[in-house]
């Protein structure tokens, strides 16, 4: 097969056509910039702006808490306005906020600017997900797997570049990372300008029937099933806090494993996501398949947490082996949950209110960013029993979610959404 034929075959395997491929480039650029900043934000505020550790903690917590509002607000707006224009506005907002951080050392202003950036970040995540759902239709699970793989690659590239700058350690080096993140957001906005607008069931439906009163749109805040589902998602998204907070602190304070193992396990997590997200996505390609996937997800969470408990035994080799097993199992859980969450968050949402519902669902991941570190510190304080309890809680949440969505989805429930408009 020639190079041209291989490239053509690859394009055919990416759902969403030309706009789908453009969004993947946008994800790569955007997440590369995010990787630059995420790895160095705390150090920037410490060494460049001169904040204390406590001040940095408060800044991160407050800005993340305010940023939670970005998801539902953006989702609601995207049901009424052209989605790509709203996404561009959020990308520009993030870039402007990033550059504004360079202009001040005032603590109150730093909190306010960081909150603005956080709102834009959470909003952009929801809008990107909604756009993918609208342009990929029945292939949305496979597309999300490709998108997540590309995004992890971008984070890795950004993280490696950040590590180089940290090795230099100068104020200019830190500032260059902040500028790089802002430039990446602006580049993503420019690339989004080239994307076609996806069809919106809301704007099509409410515009039909001259003189007829518009029906009251469905709201996730009146949908108890969706609210319960979102609440359970907040628990399952704790895998993020496990890798970013729990695992490094546990290795240092409770095991005989070498401290250098912590970054290596994060590399293992990233490599597994890149290698397995796409192949495993086919097991959740329909709504019913995604529901069934909740059972092995419960087992993966429980086994991973149990391995974390066992890593507290004496002996560096045994602790290291247990931690590697735990990281692999919890990464598998992360991959399975990403597939399940992507499908069910859309399957439970009415077509005419996908933006509002995905915005509400975005609260789960945003809320976890605030409460996750607190949960991890409590788990570590409780010792091995804390990990066992966490694993039991995660597994029980998966089983409860399985029953909740199974009883509230039509049968058969396919991933293919009903067509509301033809693509021309």
mmCIF file of C-alpha atoms in Angstrom:
data_model
loop_
_atom_site.group_PDB
_atom_site.id
_atom_site.type_symbol
_atom_site.label_atom_id
_atom_site.label_comp_id
_atom_site.label_asym_id
_atom_site.label_seq_id
_atom_site.Cartn_x
_atom_site.Cartn_y
_atom_site.Cartn_z
ATOM 1 C CA UNK A 1 0.000 0.000 0.000
ATOM 2 C CA UNK A 2 1.370 3.400 -1.003
ATOM 3 C CA UNK A 3 1.828 6.286 1.425
ATOM 4 C CA UNK A 4 -1.108 8.095 -0.202
ATOM 5 C CA UNK A 5 -3.338 5.025 0.210
ATOM 6 C CA UNK A 6 -2.328 4.638 3.868
ATOM 7 C CA UNK A 7 -3.142 8.295 4.546
ATOM 8 C CA UNK A 8 -6.505 7.942 2.792
ATOM 9 C CA UNK A 9 -7.333 4.818 4.820
ATOM 10 C CA UNK A 10 -6.415 6.611 8.057
ATOM 11 C CA UNK A 11 -8.717 9.520 7.166
ATOM 12 C CA UNK A 12 -11.585 7.102 6.530
ATOM 13 C CA UNK A 13 -11.127 5.599 9.995
ATOM 14 C CA UNK A 14 -11.543 9.010 11.676
ATOM 15 C CA UNK A 15 -15.246 9.856 12.100
ATOM 16 C CA UNK A 16 -16.597 13.347 11.506
ATOM 17 C CA UNK A 17 -15.028 13.968 8.109
ATOM 18 C CA UNK A 18 -12.825 17.016 7.556
ATOM 19 C CA UNK A 19 -14.199 18.872 10.578
ATOM 20 C CA UNK A 20 -13.522 15.835 12.761
ATOM 21 C CA UNK A 21 -9.890 15.770 11.654
ATOM 22 C CA UNK A 22 -9.578 19.512 12.212
ATOM 23 C CA UNK A 23 -10.884 19.125 15.756
ATOM 24 C CA UNK A 24 -8.209 16.519 16.429
ATOM 25 C CA UNK A 25 -5.518 19.015 15.388
ATOM 26 C CA UNK A 26 -7.185 21.572 17.640
ATOM 27 C CA UNK A 27 -7.079 19.095 20.531
ATOM 28 C CA UNK A 28 -3.383 18.394 19.934
ATOM 29 C CA UNK A 29 -2.473 22.098 19.870
ATOM 30 C CA UNK A 30 -4.698 23.011 22.804
ATOM 31 C CA UNK A 31 -3.591 20.155 25.069
ATOM 32 C CA UNK A 32 0.068 20.765 24.273
ATOM 33 C CA UNK A 33 -0.401 24.268 25.665
ATOM 34 C CA UNK A 34 -2.301 22.881 28.648
ATOM 35 C CA UNK A 35 0.576 20.481 29.321
ATOM 36 C CA UNK A 36 2.987 23.416 29.433
ATOM 37 C CA UNK A 37 0.979 25.197 32.107
ATOM 38 C CA UNK A 38 -0.488 22.332 34.154
ATOM 39 C CA UNK A 39 2.954 21.008 35.031
ATOM 40 C CA UNK A 40 4.279 24.381 36.184
ATOM 41 C CA UNK A 41 1.362 26.489 37.465
ATOM 42 C CA UNK A 42 2.048 25.904 41.170
ATOM 43 C CA UNK A 43 5.762 26.558 40.693
ATOM 44 C CA UNK A 44 5.067 29.737 38.704
ATOM 45 C CA UNK A 45 2.909 31.157 41.477
ATOM 46 C CA UNK A 46 5.535 30.163 44.047
ATOM 47 C CA UNK A 47 8.770 31.300 42.408
ATOM 48 C CA UNK A 48 7.646 34.081 40.054
ATOM 49 C CA UNK A 49 4.783 35.798 41.889
ATOM 50 C CA UNK A 50 6.130 34.945 45.364
ATOM 51 C CA UNK A 51 3.049 33.272 46.867
ATOM 52 C CA UNK A 52 3.285 30.962 49.858
ATOM 53 C CA UNK A 53 2.240 27.316 49.646
ATOM 54 C CA UNK A 54 -1.003 28.100 51.496
ATOM 55 C CA UNK A 55 -1.779 30.989 49.144
ATOM 56 C CA UNK A 56 -1.197 28.782 46.100
ATOM 57 C CA UNK A 57 -3.520 26.142 47.553
ATOM 58 C CA UNK A 58 -6.271 28.691 48.141
ATOM 59 C CA UNK A 59 -5.822 30.181 44.664
ATOM 60 C CA UNK A 60 -6.116 26.776 42.989
ATOM 61 C CA UNK A 61 -9.130 25.740 45.078
ATOM 62 C CA UNK A 62 -11.037 29.008 44.603
ATOM 63 C CA UNK A 63 -10.371 29.291 40.871
ATOM 64 C CA UNK A 64 -11.339 25.650 40.326
ATOM 65 C CA UNK A 65 -14.505 26.144 42.362
ATOM 66 C CA UNK A 66 -15.558 29.171 40.302
ATOM 67 C CA UNK A 67 -14.595 27.368 37.101
ATOM 68 C CA UNK A 68 -17.282 24.761 37.788
ATOM 69 C CA UNK A 69 -19.842 27.271 36.520
ATOM 70 C CA UNK A 70 -18.250 27.294 33.065
ATOM 71 C CA UNK A 71 -19.607 23.887 32.049
ATOM 72 C CA UNK A 72 -23.379 24.408 32.541
ATOM 73 C CA UNK A 73 -23.300 28.020 31.315
ATOM 74 C CA UNK A 74 -21.486 27.114 28.097
ATOM 75 C CA UNK A 75 -23.703 24.103 27.463
ATOM 76 C CA UNK A 76 -26.847 26.185 27.817
ATOM 77 C CA UNK A 77 -25.535 28.911 25.503
ATOM 78 C CA UNK A 78 -24.466 26.346 22.887
ATOM 79 C CA UNK A 79 -28.094 25.170 22.557
ATOM 80 C CA UNK A 80 -29.017 28.688 21.407
ATOM 81 C CA UNK A 81 -25.987 30.141 19.585
ATOM 82 C CA UNK A 82 -23.571 28.765 16.961
ATOM 83 C CA UNK A 83 -21.366 26.343 18.862
ATOM 84 C CA UNK A 84 -18.106 27.106 17.090
ATOM 85 C CA UNK A 85 -18.435 30.835 17.837
ATOM 86 C CA UNK A 86 -18.996 30.149 21.531
ATOM 87 C CA UNK A 87 -15.990 27.805 21.561
ATOM 88 C CA UNK A 88 -13.779 30.417 19.901
ATOM 89 C CA UNK A 89 -14.849 32.978 22.507
ATOM 90 C CA UNK A 90 -13.847 30.598 25.320
ATOM 91 C CA UNK A 91 -10.481 29.859 23.722
ATOM 92 C CA UNK A 92 -9.738 33.569 23.347
ATOM 93 C CA UNK A 93 -10.858 34.147 26.950
ATOM 94 C CA UNK A 94 -8.394 31.534 28.194
ATOM 95 C CA UNK A 95 -5.563 33.068 26.167
ATOM 96 C CA UNK A 96 -6.307 36.567 27.441
ATOM 97 C CA UNK A 97 -6.472 35.363 31.044
ATOM 98 C CA UNK A 98 -3.154 33.552 30.678
ATOM 99 C CA UNK A 99 -1.393 36.634 29.369
ATOM 100 C CA UNK A 100 -3.022 38.779 32.061
ATOM 101 C CA UNK A 101 -1.287 36.681 34.738
ATOM 102 C CA UNK A 102 2.023 38.064 33.480
ATOM 103 C CA UNK A 103 0.949 41.614 34.290
ATOM 104 C CA UNK A 104 0.361 41.397 38.048
ATOM 105 C CA UNK A 105 1.589 39.978 41.352
ATOM 106 C CA UNK A 106 -1.502 41.137 43.256
ATOM 107 C CA UNK A 107 -3.034 38.147 45.025
ATOM 108 C CA UNK A 108 -6.681 39.126 44.551
ATOM 109 C CA UNK A 109 -6.129 39.782 40.856
ATOM 110 C CA UNK A 110 -4.290 36.485 40.438
ATOM 111 C CA UNK A 111 -7.265 34.638 41.928
ATOM 112 C CA UNK A 112 -9.740 36.518 39.729
ATOM 113 C CA UNK A 113 -7.741 35.996 36.538
ATOM 114 C CA UNK A 114 -7.196 32.309 37.330
ATOM 115 C CA UNK A 115 -10.942 31.917 37.896
ATOM 116 C CA UNK A 116 -11.673 33.471 34.487
ATOM 117 C CA UNK A 117 -9.225 31.048 32.887
ATOM 118 C CA UNK A 118 -10.806 28.131 34.755
ATOM 119 C CA UNK A 119 -14.296 29.079 33.556
ATOM 120 C CA UNK A 120 -13.029 29.179 29.971
ATOM 121 C CA UNK A 121 -11.243 25.852 30.362
ATOM 122 C CA UNK A 122 -14.283 23.980 31.706
ATOM 123 C CA UNK A 123 -16.535 25.616 29.111
ATOM 124 C CA UNK A 124 -14.210 24.689 26.231
ATOM 125 C CA UNK A 125 -14.107 21.054 27.359
ATOM 126 C CA UNK A 126 -17.908 20.762 27.272
ATOM 127 C CA UNK A 127 -18.220 22.589 23.957
ATOM 128 C CA UNK A 128 -15.606 20.366 22.312
ATOM 129 C CA UNK A 129 -17.462 17.278 23.502
ATOM 130 C CA UNK A 130 -20.780 18.640 22.242
ATOM 131 C CA UNK A 131 -19.322 19.515 18.837
ATOM 132 C CA UNK A 132 -17.906 15.995 18.474
ATOM 133 C CA UNK A 133 -21.296 14.490 19.349
ATOM 134 C CA UNK A 134 -23.030 16.582 16.698
ATOM 135 C CA UNK A 135 -20.637 15.854 13.828
ATOM 136 C CA UNK A 136 -19.864 12.154 14.441
ATOM 137 C CA UNK A 137 -23.330 10.710 15.182
ATOM 138 C CA UNK A 138 -23.166 6.892 15.538
ATOM 139 C CA UNK A 139 -19.340 6.954 15.597
ATOM 140 C CA UNK A 140 -19.145 9.306 18.581
ATOM 141 C CA UNK A 141 -17.582 6.752 20.969
ATOM 142 C CA UNK A 142 -14.813 5.845 18.515
ATOM 143 C CA UNK A 143 -14.155 9.500 17.771
ATOM 144 C CA UNK A 144 -13.922 10.349 21.456
ATOM 145 C CA UNK A 145 -11.383 7.548 21.895
ATOM 146 C CA UNK A 146 -9.243 8.996 19.094
ATOM 147 C CA UNK A 147 -9.641 12.482 20.538
ATOM 148 C CA UNK A 148 -8.599 11.331 24.002
ATOM 149 C CA UNK A 149 -5.540 9.602 22.577
ATOM 150 C CA UNK A 150 -4.504 12.733 20.701
ATOM 151 C CA UNK A 151 -5.139 14.871 23.786
ATOM 152 C CA UNK A 152 -2.909 12.656 25.936
ATOM 153 C CA UNK A 153 -0.204 12.935 23.304
ATOM 154 C CA UNK A 154 -0.509 16.716 23.461
ATOM 155 C CA UNK A 155 -0.222 16.710 27.249
ATOM 156 C CA UNK A 156 2.891 14.553 27.002
ATOM 157 C CA UNK A 157 4.516 16.918 24.490
ATOM 158 C CA UNK A 158 3.694 19.920 26.657
ATOM 159 C CA UNK A 159 4.959 18.170 29.766
ATOM 160 C CA UNK A 160 8.310 17.343 28.164
ATOM 161 C CA UNK A 161 8.717 20.958 27.039
ATOM 162 C CA UNK A 162 7.817 22.147 30.542
ATOM 163 C CA UNK A 163 10.422 19.809 32.056
ATOM 164 C CA UNK A 164 13.070 21.424 29.864
ATOM 165 C CA UNK A 165 12.051 24.915 31.011
ATOM 166 C CA UNK A 166 12.018 23.803 34.652
ATOM 167 C CA UNK A 167 15.576 22.632 34.217
ATOM 168 C CA UNK A 168 16.521 26.205 33.305
ATOM 169 C CA UNK A 169 14.558 27.541 36.284
ATOM 170 C CA UNK A 170 14.650 31.244 35.446
ATOM 171 C CA UNK A 171 11.725 33.663 35.668
ATOM 172 C CA UNK A 172 11.856 34.098 31.899
ATOM 173 C CA UNK A 173 11.601 30.339 31.415
ATOM 174 C CA UNK A 174 8.479 30.152 33.593
ATOM 175 C CA UNK A 175 6.934 33.109 31.783
ATOM 176 C CA UNK A 176 7.657 31.538 28.408
ATOM 177 C CA UNK A 177 5.544 28.527 29.397
ATOM 178 C CA UNK A 178 2.634 30.792 30.275
ATOM 179 C CA UNK A 179 2.982 32.591 26.938
ATOM 180 C CA UNK A 180 3.193 29.244 25.162
ATOM 181 C CA UNK A 181 -0.102 28.134 26.705
ATOM 182 C CA UNK A 182 -1.775 31.386 25.634
ATOM 183 C CA UNK A 183 -0.413 31.082 22.095
ATOM 184 C CA UNK A 184 -1.726 27.507 21.914
ATOM 185 C CA UNK A 185 -5.217 28.715 22.928
ATOM 186 C CA UNK A 186 -5.123 31.429 20.264
ATOM 187 C CA UNK A 187 -3.943 28.920 17.664
ATOM 188 C CA UNK A 188 -6.812 26.617 18.636
ATOM 189 C CA UNK A 189 -9.245 29.521 18.174
ATOM 190 C CA UNK A 190 -7.869 30.245 14.699
ATOM 191 C CA UNK A 191 -8.160 26.577 13.728
ATOM 192 C CA UNK A 192 -11.738 26.475 15.038
ATOM 193 C CA UNK A 193 -12.607 29.309 12.637
ATOM 194 C CA UNK A 194 -12.092 26.820 9.812
ATOM 195 C CA UNK A 195 -14.548 24.291 11.255
ATOM 196 C CA UNK A 196 -18.074 24.162 9.869
ATOM 197 C CA UNK A 197 -20.990 24.708 12.224
ATOM 198 C CA UNK A 198 -22.587 21.467 13.426
ATOM 199 C CA UNK A 199 -26.390 21.085 13.135
ATOM 200 C CA UNK A 200 -28.238 21.996 16.330
ATOM 201 C CA UNK A 201 -31.542 20.195 17.023
ATOM 202 C CA UNK A 202 -32.557 23.003 19.385
ATOM 203 C CA UNK A 203 -32.241 25.823 16.903
ATOM 204 C CA UNK A 204 -33.835 23.744 14.124
ATOM 205 C CA UNK A 205 -36.823 22.658 16.185
ATOM 206 C CA UNK A 206 -37.645 26.011 17.780
ATOM 207 C CA UNK A 207 -37.407 27.744 14.428
ATOM 208 C CA UNK A 208 -40.056 25.571 12.795
ATOM 209 C CA UNK A 209 -43.761 26.119 12.796
ATOM 210 C CA UNK A 210 -44.400 29.785 12.135
ATOM 211 C CA UNK A 211 -46.419 31.358 14.864
ATOM 212 C CA UNK A 212 -46.400 28.214 17.022
ATOM 213 C CA UNK A 213 -45.261 28.675 20.615
ATOM 214 C CA UNK A 214 -41.905 27.097 21.358
ATOM 215 C CA UNK A 215 -42.049 24.111 23.660
ATOM 216 C CA UNK A 216 -40.371 24.467 27.020
ATOM 217 C CA UNK A 217 -36.882 22.989 26.569
ATOM 218 C CA UNK A 218 -35.885 19.997 28.655
ATOM 219 C CA UNK A 219 -33.694 20.873 31.606
ATOM 220 C CA UNK A 220 -31.180 18.632 33.392
ATOM 221 C CA UNK A 221 -32.022 20.456 36.630
ATOM 222 C CA UNK A 222 -35.546 18.970 36.490
ATOM 223 C CA UNK A 223 -34.295 15.516 35.488
ATOM 224 C CA UNK A 224 -33.644 13.588 38.694
ATOM 225 C CA UNK A 225 -32.194 10.599 36.838
ATOM 226 C CA UNK A 226 -29.592 12.750 35.120
ATOM 227 C CA UNK A 227 -28.758 14.594 38.336
ATOM 228 C CA UNK A 228 -28.227 11.299 40.174
ATOM 229 C CA UNK A 229 -26.122 10.058 37.270
ATOM 230 C CA UNK A 230 -23.983 13.223 37.342
ATOM 231 C CA UNK A 231 -23.522 12.901 41.110
ATOM 232 C CA UNK A 232 -22.280 9.321 40.674
ATOM 233 C CA UNK A 233 -19.906 10.506 37.939
ATOM 234 C CA UNK A 234 -18.265 12.883 40.414
ATOM 235 C CA UNK A 235 -17.233 9.821 42.432
ATOM 236 C CA UNK A 236 -15.940 7.844 39.439
ATOM 237 C CA UNK A 237 -13.857 10.772 38.192
ATOM 238 C CA UNK A 238 -11.741 10.443 41.354
ATOM 239 C CA UNK A 239 -9.293 8.375 39.281
ATOM 240 C CA UNK A 240 -7.865 11.729 38.201
ATOM 241 C CA UNK A 241 -7.082 12.713 41.795
ATOM 242 C CA UNK A 242 -5.614 9.267 42.475
ATOM 243 C CA UNK A 243 -2.888 9.761 39.858
ATOM 244 C CA UNK A 244 -2.254 13.458 40.423
ATOM 245 C CA UNK A 245 -2.405 13.533 44.239
ATOM 246 C CA UNK A 246 -2.986 10.164 45.888
ATOM 247 C CA UNK A 247 -0.362 8.024 44.182
ATOM 248 C CA UNK A 248 2.640 10.362 44.602
ATOM 249 C CA UNK A 249 1.828 11.143 48.252
ATOM 250 C CA UNK A 250 1.186 7.482 49.063
ATOM 251 C CA UNK A 251 4.516 6.398 47.568
ATOM 252 C CA UNK A 252 6.421 8.980 49.590
ATOM 253 C CA UNK A 253 4.647 8.642 52.928
ATOM 254 C CA UNK A 254 3.442 5.040 53.183
ATOM 255 C CA UNK A 255 5.551 2.664 51.068
ATOM 256 C CA UNK A 256 9.133 1.427 50.747
ATOM 257 C CA UNK A 257 9.095 2.025 46.987
ATOM 258 C CA UNK A 258 11.640 4.507 45.562
ATOM 259 C CA UNK A 259 10.269 8.035 45.255
ATOM 260 C CA UNK A 260 11.319 8.153 41.613
ATOM 261 C CA UNK A 261 8.628 5.588 40.857
ATOM 262 C CA UNK A 262 5.895 8.265 41.006
ATOM 263 C CA UNK A 263 6.654 9.997 37.668
ATOM 264 C CA UNK A 264 7.277 6.625 36.012
ATOM 265 C CA UNK A 265 3.782 5.472 36.967
ATOM 266 C CA UNK A 266 2.360 8.645 35.437
ATOM 267 C CA UNK A 267 4.233 7.782 32.241
ATOM 268 C CA UNK A 268 2.750 4.266 32.408
ATOM 269 C CA UNK A 269 -0.707 5.818 32.764
ATOM 270 C CA UNK A 270 -0.182 8.020 29.710
ATOM 271 C CA UNK A 271 1.263 5.232 27.566
ATOM 272 C CA UNK A 272 -1.606 2.862 28.420
ATOM 273 C CA UNK A 273 -4.215 5.493 27.559
ATOM 274 C CA UNK A 274 -2.580 6.211 24.203
ATOM 275 C CA UNK A 275 -2.215 2.489 23.414
ATOM 276 C CA UNK A 276 -5.569 1.157 24.648
ATOM 277 C CA UNK A 277 -8.196 3.924 24.512
ATOM 278 C CA UNK A 278 -9.068 3.346 20.847
ATOM 279 C CA UNK A 279 -9.003 -0.499 20.876
ATOM 280 C CA UNK A 280 -11.124 -0.720 24.040
ATOM 281 C CA UNK A 281 -13.651 1.872 22.827
ATOM 282 C CA UNK A 282 -15.353 -0.740 20.656
ATOM 283 C CA UNK A 283 -16.618 -2.483 23.799
ATOM 284 C CA UNK A 284 -18.766 0.572 24.584
ATOM 285 C CA UNK A 285 -19.815 1.526 21.051
ATOM 286 C CA UNK A 286 -23.559 1.305 21.837
ATOM 287 C CA UNK A 287 -25.516 2.427 24.852
ATOM 288 C CA UNK A 288 -26.294 -1.103 26.012
ATOM 289 C CA UNK A 289 -22.637 -2.099 25.611
ATOM 290 C CA UNK A 290 -21.623 0.896 27.696
ATOM 291 C CA UNK A 291 -24.062 -0.141 30.426
ATOM 292 C CA UNK A 292 -22.595 -3.658 30.488
ATOM 293 C CA UNK A 293 -19.079 -2.199 30.693
ATOM 294 C CA UNK A 294 -19.904 -0.783 34.136
ATOM 295 C CA UNK A 295 -19.493 -4.276 35.655
ATOM 296 C CA UNK A 296 -15.841 -4.852 34.615
ATOM 297 C CA UNK A 297 -15.240 -1.194 35.487
ATOM 298 C CA UNK A 298 -16.325 -1.928 39.070
ATOM 299 C CA UNK A 299 -13.914 -4.881 39.189
ATOM 300 C CA UNK A 300 -11.007 -2.793 37.855
ATOM 301 C CA UNK A 301 -11.570 -0.060 40.439
ATOM 302 C CA UNK A 302 -11.784 -2.583 43.297
ATOM 303 C CA UNK A 303 -8.690 -4.525 42.213
ATOM 304 C CA UNK A 304 -6.649 -1.348 41.679
ATOM 305 C CA UNK A 305 -7.511 0.012 45.115
ATOM 306 C CA UNK A 306 -6.705 -3.363 46.715
ATOM 307 C CA UNK A 307 -3.282 -3.329 45.071
ATOM 308 C CA UNK A 308 -2.721 0.146 46.523
ATOM 309 C CA UNK A 309 -3.473 -1.247 49.985
ATOM 310 C CA UNK A 310 -1.028 -4.120 49.496
ATOM 311 C CA UNK A 311 1.755 -1.716 48.490
ATOM 312 C CA UNK A 312 2.091 -0.672 52.138
ATOM 313 C CA UNK A 313 3.790 -3.973 53.031
ATOM 314 C CA UNK A 314 7.517 -3.860 53.882
ATOM 315 C CA UNK A 315 10.015 -4.349 51.099
ATOM 316 C CA UNK A 316 10.819 -2.100 48.152
ATOM 317 C CA UNK A 317 10.371 -4.780 45.491
ATOM 318 C CA UNK A 318 6.995 -5.953 46.747
ATOM 319 C CA UNK A 319 5.772 -2.371 47.160
ATOM 320 C CA UNK A 320 6.976 -1.479 43.665
ATOM 321 C CA UNK A 321 5.261 -4.479 42.087
ATOM 322 C CA UNK A 322 2.001 -3.709 43.900
ATOM 323 C CA UNK A 323 2.131 -0.060 42.841
ATOM 324 C CA UNK A 324 2.781 -0.945 39.190
ATOM 325 C CA UNK A 325 -0.171 -3.355 39.289
ATOM 326 C CA UNK A 326 -2.337 -0.711 40.949
ATOM 327 C CA UNK A 327 -1.396 1.919 38.370
ATOM 328 C CA UNK A 328 -2.150 -0.464 35.496
ATOM 329 C CA UNK A 329 -5.528 -1.520 36.927
ATOM 330 C CA UNK A 330 -6.589 2.038 37.764
ATOM 331 C CA UNK A 331 -5.524 3.208 34.300
ATOM 332 C CA UNK A 332 -7.649 0.435 32.805
ATOM 333 C CA UNK A 333 -10.528 1.711 34.949
ATOM 334 C CA UNK A 334 -9.867 5.249 33.708
ATOM 335 C CA UNK A 335 -9.993 4.084 30.065
ATOM 336 C CA UNK A 336 -13.208 2.090 30.553
ATOM 337 C CA UNK A 337 -14.864 4.922 32.459
ATOM 338 C CA UNK A 338 -13.986 7.439 29.738
ATOM 339 C CA UNK A 339 -15.799 5.259 27.178
ATOM 340 C CA UNK A 340 -18.820 4.635 29.408
ATOM 341 C CA UNK A 341 -19.126 8.250 30.526
ATOM 342 C CA UNK A 342 -18.900 9.606 26.988
ATOM 343 C CA UNK A 343 -21.727 7.378 25.735
ATOM 344 C CA UNK A 344 -24.111 7.481 28.698
ATOM 345 C CA UNK A 345 -23.861 11.240 29.260
ATOM 346 C CA UNK A 346 -25.240 11.661 25.725
ATOM 347 C CA UNK A 347 -27.641 8.709 25.691
ATOM 348 C CA UNK A 348 -29.452 10.047 28.772
ATOM 349 C CA UNK A 349 -29.759 13.550 27.265
ATOM 350 C CA UNK A 350 -32.624 14.553 24.941
ATOM 351 C CA UNK A 351 -31.405 15.635 21.515
ATOM 352 C CA UNK A 352 -32.931 19.094 21.793
ATOM 353 C CA UNK A 353 -31.058 19.875 25.017
ATOM 354 C CA UNK A 354 -27.698 18.140 24.581
ATOM 355 C CA UNK A 355 -25.764 21.291 25.386
ATOM 356 C CA UNK A 356 -27.563 21.929 28.670
ATOM 357 C CA UNK A 357 -27.275 18.287 29.716
ATOM 358 C CA UNK A 358 -23.593 17.957 28.829
ATOM 359 C CA UNK A 359 -23.000 21.216 30.669
ATOM 360 C CA UNK A 360 -24.597 19.722 33.773
ATOM 361 C CA UNK A 361 -22.534 16.554 33.324
ATOM 362 C CA UNK A 362 -19.409 18.696 33.120
ATOM 363 C CA UNK A 363 -20.009 19.639 36.747
ATOM 364 C CA UNK A 364 -18.936 16.129 37.756
ATOM 365 C CA UNK A 365 -15.371 16.412 36.508
ATOM 366 C CA UNK A 366 -15.093 20.050 37.554
ATOM 367 C CA UNK A 367 -16.332 19.277 41.081
ATOM 368 C CA UNK A 368 -13.894 16.391 41.387
ATOM 369 C CA UNK A 369 -11.023 18.804 40.829
ATOM 370 C CA UNK A 370 -12.035 20.615 44.009
ATOM 371 C CA UNK A 371 -12.967 17.688 46.271
ATOM 372 C CA UNK A 372 -10.579 15.076 44.845
ATOM 373 C CA UNK A 373 -7.443 16.268 46.697
ATOM 374 C CA UNK A 374 -9.385 16.362 49.982
ATOM 375 C CA UNK A 375 -10.620 12.805 49.436
ATOM 376 C CA UNK A 376 -7.090 11.628 48.669
ATOM 377 C CA UNK A 377 -5.637 13.147 51.821
ATOM 378 C CA UNK A 378 -8.361 11.442 53.867
ATOM 379 C CA UNK A 379 -7.664 8.086 52.177
ATOM 380 C CA UNK A 380 -3.920 8.358 52.810
ATOM 381 C CA UNK A 381 -4.515 9.347 56.450
ATOM 382 C CA UNK A 382 -6.603 6.171 56.897
ATOM 383 C CA UNK A 383 -3.794 3.967 55.597
ATOM 384 C CA UNK A 384 -4.365 0.695 53.671
ATOM 385 C CA UNK A 385 -7.932 0.534 54.955
ATOM 386 C CA UNK A 386 -8.579 3.888 53.299
ATOM 387 C CA UNK A 387 -7.746 2.474 49.865
ATOM 388 C CA UNK A 388 -9.903 -0.581 50.507
ATOM 389 C CA UNK A 389 -12.835 1.656 51.422
ATOM 390 C CA UNK A 390 -12.248 3.836 48.366
ATOM 391 C CA UNK A 391 -12.207 0.783 46.093
ATOM 392 C CA UNK A 392 -15.409 -0.521 47.644
ATOM 393 C CA UNK A 393 -17.045 2.884 47.231
ATOM 394 C CA UNK A 394 -16.021 3.171 43.573
ATOM 395 C CA UNK A 395 -17.232 -0.367 42.797
ATOM 396 C CA UNK A 396 -20.529 0.243 44.587
ATOM 397 C CA UNK A 397 -20.990 3.475 42.628
ATOM 398 C CA UNK A 398 -20.476 1.590 39.349
ATOM 399 C CA UNK A 399 -23.115 -0.971 40.351
ATOM 400 C CA UNK A 400 -25.546 1.740 41.426
ATOM 401 C CA UNK A 401 -24.972 3.593 38.156
ATOM 402 C CA UNK A 402 -25.548 0.357 36.228
ATOM 403 C CA UNK A 403 -28.948 -0.079 37.831
ATOM 404 C CA UNK A 404 -29.867 3.598 37.443
ATOM 405 C CA UNK A 405 -29.187 3.873 33.716
ATOM 406 C CA UNK A 406 -30.433 0.359 32.915
ATOM 407 C CA UNK A 407 -33.849 1.225 34.339
ATOM 408 C CA UNK A 408 -34.104 4.584 32.572
ATOM 409 C CA UNK A 409 -32.943 3.815 29.041
ATOM 410 C CA UNK A 410 -35.240 2.599 26.255
ATOM 411 C CA UNK A 411 -34.705 -0.939 24.987
ATOM 412 C CA UNK A 412 -33.059 -1.393 22.582
ATOM 413 C CA UNK A 413 -30.964 1.757 23.064
ATOM 414 C CA UNK A 414 -28.442 2.341 20.324
ATOM 415 C CA UNK A 415 -25.729 4.941 20.145
ATOM 416 C CA UNK A 416 -27.188 6.301 16.900
ATOM 417 C CA UNK A 417 -29.141 9.508 17.569
ATOM 418 C CA UNK A 418 -32.280 10.217 15.528
ATOM 419 C CA UNK A 419 -31.567 12.299 12.449
ATOM 420 C CA UNK A 420 -32.911 15.826 12.665
ATOM 421 C CA UNK A 421 -31.243 17.407 9.674
ATOM 422 C CA UNK A 422 -29.368 16.255 6.620
ATOM 423 C CA UNK A 423 -25.744 17.180 5.984
ATOM 424 C CA UNK A 424 -25.249 19.009 2.674
#
